[in-house]
Amino acid sequence: MDLQYKLRLPTASEALPGRDREMPVPAQHFVNGNRLDGPFPPRMERMMVGMGCFWGAERMFWQTPGVHVTAVGYAAGITPNPIYEEVCSGLTGHNEVVLAVFDPGAVTYASLLKVFWEGHDPTQGMRQGNDLGTQYRSGIYVFDSAQEQLAEQSRDAYQRALDAAGYGPVTTEIEPAPPFYYAEAYHQQYLAKVPHGYCGLGGTGISCDVRPLATLEGIGG
């Protein structure tokens, strides 16, 4: 595949057509046994993020207390119901994302944003470490205006910390949550099934202070 399709998002005319059939989803989370595709308990809220290869990113969130269930999938692209090979081609526009369903009484959205920012390098554009391509871009996909406000304020705060450490500008996209397409069963909780499997994520080592967001935590997840 031409490198151009790894480094820029495709147009609608370039995107693969996809399919109507949804990906079969395992009934249960491999680690905690909770239902993978819902319905979820009514008190739960959702977070969707992209931060590089979704194997390692998902593990960060299922290990976070207060997270009810996690799943990996594809989002923020054009092609409906894509498969992994299509996403890797660069011709779907999708990002590899993690969906985390969490109990806001046990963990705040701001705290999960801290996991997100510190878990990868959000300044790398269409790549993360050695992983090159549009599906590895940094993104936060928000479910309401409160999440959007928290995401933007945390981004600005982290940018200041990165500036002080000599990093470049944050390239993270913050957008309304698009459709989430579950990835293939073998991708779900991959690093629990293959504990020594590949994980290309590496943070900057710079702490993200979410304490200034405390006054906003009552307005969103």
Coordinates of C-alpha atoms in Angstrom, one line a residue:
M1 CA 0.0 0.0 0.0
D2 CA 1.2 3.4 -0.9
L3 CA 2.6 5.3 2.1
Q4 CA 0.2 8.2 1.3
Y5 CA -2.7 6.2 2.5
K6 CA -0.9 5.6 5.8
L7 CA -0.4 9.3 6.6
R8 CA -3.6 11.0 5.5
L9 CA -7.3 10.3 5.9
P10 CA -9.1 9.0 2.8
T11 CA -11.8 10.9 1.0
A12 CA -15.3 9.4 0.7
S13 CA -14.5 8.4 -2.9
E14 CA -11.3 6.6 -1.9
A15 CA -12.8 4.8 1.2
L16 CA -13.6 1.1 1.0
P17 CA -17.3 0.3 0.8
G18 CA -17.5 -1.9 3.9
R19 CA -20.6 -4.1 4.6
D20 CA -23.9 -4.2 6.4
R21 CA -23.0 -7.1 8.6
E22 CA -21.8 -6.3 12.1
M23 CA -18.8 -8.0 13.6
P24 CA -19.8 -10.9 15.9
V25 CA -19.0 -9.9 19.5
P26 CA -18.0 -12.3 22.3
A27 CA -20.6 -12.5 25.1
Q28 CA -18.2 -11.7 27.9
H29 CA -15.1 -9.7 28.7
F30 CA -12.2 -12.1 28.9
V31 CA -10.9 -10.6 32.1
N32 CA -13.8 -9.7 34.3
G33 CA -16.7 -11.6 32.7
N34 CA -19.0 -8.6 32.3
R35 CA -21.1 -8.4 29.2
L36 CA -19.1 -7.0 26.3
D37 CA -21.7 -5.3 24.2
G38 CA -24.4 -4.3 26.7
P39 CA -26.9 -3.5 27.8
F40 CA -24.8 -2.0 30.6
P41 CA -26.0 -1.1 34.1
P42 CA -27.9 2.3 33.9
R43 CA -25.5 4.2 36.1
M44 CA -22.6 3.6 33.7
E45 CA -21.1 6.1 31.4
R46 CA -18.8 5.7 28.4
M47 CA -15.4 6.9 27.2
M48 CA -14.0 6.4 23.7
V49 CA -10.4 7.1 22.9
G50 CA -7.7 6.3 20.4
M51 CA -4.1 6.3 21.5
G52 CA -2.1 3.9 19.2
C53 CA -2.4 0.2 19.0
F54 CA -5.6 -0.7 20.9
W55 CA -4.2 -3.9 22.5
G56 CA -2.1 -2.0 25.1
A57 CA -4.5 0.9 25.4
E58 CA -7.4 -1.4 26.3
R59 CA -5.3 -3.0 29.1
M60 CA -4.6 0.3 30.7
F61 CA -8.4 0.9 31.1
W62 CA -9.5 -2.6 32.2
Q63 CA -6.8 -2.3 34.9
T64 CA -8.3 1.0 36.1
P65 CA -10.6 0.6 39.2
G66 CA -14.1 1.8 38.4
V67 CA -14.1 0.6 34.8
H68 CA -16.9 -1.9 34.3
V69 CA -15.9 -3.2 30.9
T70 CA -13.7 -2.4 27.9
A71 CA -13.8 -3.3 24.2
V72 CA -11.6 -2.5 21.2
G73 CA -12.9 -1.4 17.9
Y74 CA -12.8 1.0 15.0
A75 CA -14.3 4.5 14.9
A76 CA -14.0 8.0 13.3
G77 CA -13.8 6.8 9.8
I78 CA -16.0 6.3 6.7
T79 CA -16.2 2.5 6.0
P80 CA -19.1 0.8 7.7
N81 CA -18.3 -2.4 9.7
P82 CA -14.7 -2.5 8.6
I83 CA -12.4 -5.5 9.2
Y84 CA -8.8 -5.2 10.6
E85 CA -7.0 -5.6 7.3
E86 CA -9.1 -2.8 5.8
V87 CA -8.4 -0.5 8.7
C88 CA -4.7 -1.2 8.3
S89 CA -4.8 -0.3 4.6
G90 CA -5.5 3.3 5.5
L91 CA -8.6 3.2 3.2
T92 CA -11.3 3.3 5.8
G93 CA -10.3 6.4 7.8
H94 CA -10.9 4.6 11.1
N95 CA -8.9 4.9 14.2
E96 CA -8.2 2.0 16.5
V97 CA -10.1 2.9 19.7
V98 CA -11.0 1.7 23.1
L99 CA -14.5 1.9 24.5
A100 CA -14.5 2.0 28.3
V101 CA -17.7 1.7 30.2
F102 CA -17.2 3.1 33.7
D103 CA -19.0 3.8 37.0
P104 CA -18.7 7.6 37.6
G105 CA -19.3 7.0 41.3
A106 CA -16.1 5.0 41.4
V107 CA -13.8 6.8 38.8
T108 CA -14.2 10.2 37.3
Y109 CA -13.9 11.0 33.6
A110 CA -11.1 13.4 34.4
S111 CA -9.2 10.5 36.1
L112 CA -9.6 8.4 32.9
L113 CA -8.3 11.4 30.9
K114 CA -5.2 11.2 33.0
V115 CA -4.8 7.6 32.0
F116 CA -5.3 8.6 28.4
W117 CA -2.8 11.4 28.3
E118 CA -0.1 9.7 30.3
G119 CA -0.4 6.4 28.4
H120 CA 0.8 7.6 25.0
D121 CA 2.6 10.5 23.3
P122 CA -0.2 12.7 21.9
T123 CA 2.2 14.8 19.8
Q124 CA 3.0 12.3 17.1
G125 CA 0.3 12.8 14.5
M126 CA -0.5 9.7 12.4
R127 CA 1.6 7.4 14.4
Q128 CA 2.5 6.1 17.9
G129 CA 6.0 4.9 18.4
N130 CA 6.9 2.4 15.6
D131 CA 3.3 2.1 14.6
L132 CA 2.7 4.3 11.5
G133 CA -0.7 5.0 10.0
T134 CA -4.0 7.0 10.4
Q135 CA -5.4 4.2 12.7
Y136 CA -2.8 5.1 15.3
R137 CA -3.7 8.8 15.7
S138 CA -4.6 10.2 19.1
G139 CA -8.3 11.0 19.6
I140 CA -11.0 11.6 22.3
Y141 CA -14.5 11.0 21.1
V142 CA -16.9 12.6 23.5
F143 CA -20.5 11.6 24.3
D144 CA -21.7 15.0 25.6
S145 CA -20.7 18.6 26.1
A146 CA -19.4 18.0 29.6
Q147 CA -17.0 15.4 28.3
E148 CA -16.0 17.8 25.6
Q149 CA -15.2 20.5 28.1
L150 CA -13.2 18.2 30.3
A151 CA -11.3 16.8 27.3
E152 CA -10.4 20.3 25.9
Q153 CA -9.3 21.6 29.3
S154 CA -7.2 18.6 30.0
R155 CA -5.6 18.9 26.6
D156 CA -4.7 22.5 27.2
A157 CA -3.3 21.7 30.7
Y158 CA -1.2 18.8 29.3
Q159 CA 0.0 21.0 26.4
R160 CA 1.4 23.4 28.9
A161 CA 3.2 20.6 30.7
L162 CA 4.5 19.2 27.4
D163 CA 5.7 22.7 26.3
A164 CA 7.7 23.0 29.5
A165 CA 9.4 19.7 28.7
G166 CA 10.2 20.6 25.1
Y167 CA 7.6 18.6 23.3
G168 CA 5.7 19.8 20.3
P169 CA 2.0 20.5 19.9
V170 CA -0.7 18.0 20.8
T171 CA -2.3 16.5 17.7
T172 CA -5.2 14.8 19.5
E173 CA -8.5 15.2 17.8
I174 CA -11.5 15.9 20.0
E175 CA -14.8 15.1 18.3
P176 CA -18.4 13.9 19.0
A177 CA -18.4 10.2 19.5
P178 CA -19.0 8.5 16.1
P179 CA -20.3 4.9 15.6
F180 CA -18.2 2.3 17.3
Y181 CA -17.6 -0.9 15.3
Y182 CA -16.4 -3.8 17.5
A183 CA -13.1 -5.3 16.4
E184 CA -12.7 -9.0 15.7
A185 CA -13.0 -11.4 18.7
Y186 CA -9.2 -12.1 18.8
H187 CA -8.5 -8.5 19.4
Q188 CA -10.7 -8.2 22.4
Q189 CA -8.6 -8.2 25.6
Y190 CA -5.7 -9.4 23.5
L191 CA -3.0 -8.9 26.1
A192 CA -4.9 -10.9 28.7
K193 CA -5.0 -13.8 26.2
V194 CA -1.4 -13.2 25.1
P195 CA 0.3 -11.7 28.1
H196 CA 3.7 -11.2 26.4
G197 CA 2.1 -9.9 23.1
Y198 CA 3.1 -6.7 21.3
C199 CA 2.4 -3.4 23.0
G200 CA 3.8 -0.4 21.1
L201 CA 2.6 2.3 23.5
G202 CA 4.9 4.5 25.4
G203 CA 4.1 7.7 27.2
T204 CA 6.1 10.9 27.5
G205 CA 6.8 10.5 31.2
I206 CA 5.1 13.9 31.7
S207 CA 2.4 13.9 34.4
C208 CA -1.1 15.2 33.5
D209 CA -2.5 17.1 36.5
V210 CA -6.3 16.8 36.4
R211 CA -6.9 18.4 39.8
P212 CA -7.9 21.7 38.2
L213 CA -10.8 19.9 36.5
A214 CA -12.3 18.9 39.9
T215 CA -14.9 21.6 39.8
L216 CA -16.2 20.3 36.5
E217 CA -16.5 16.7 37.5
G218 CA -20.0 17.1 38.7
I219 CA -21.2 18.0 35.2
G220 CA -20.1 14.9 33.4
G221 CA -18.7 11.4 33.6

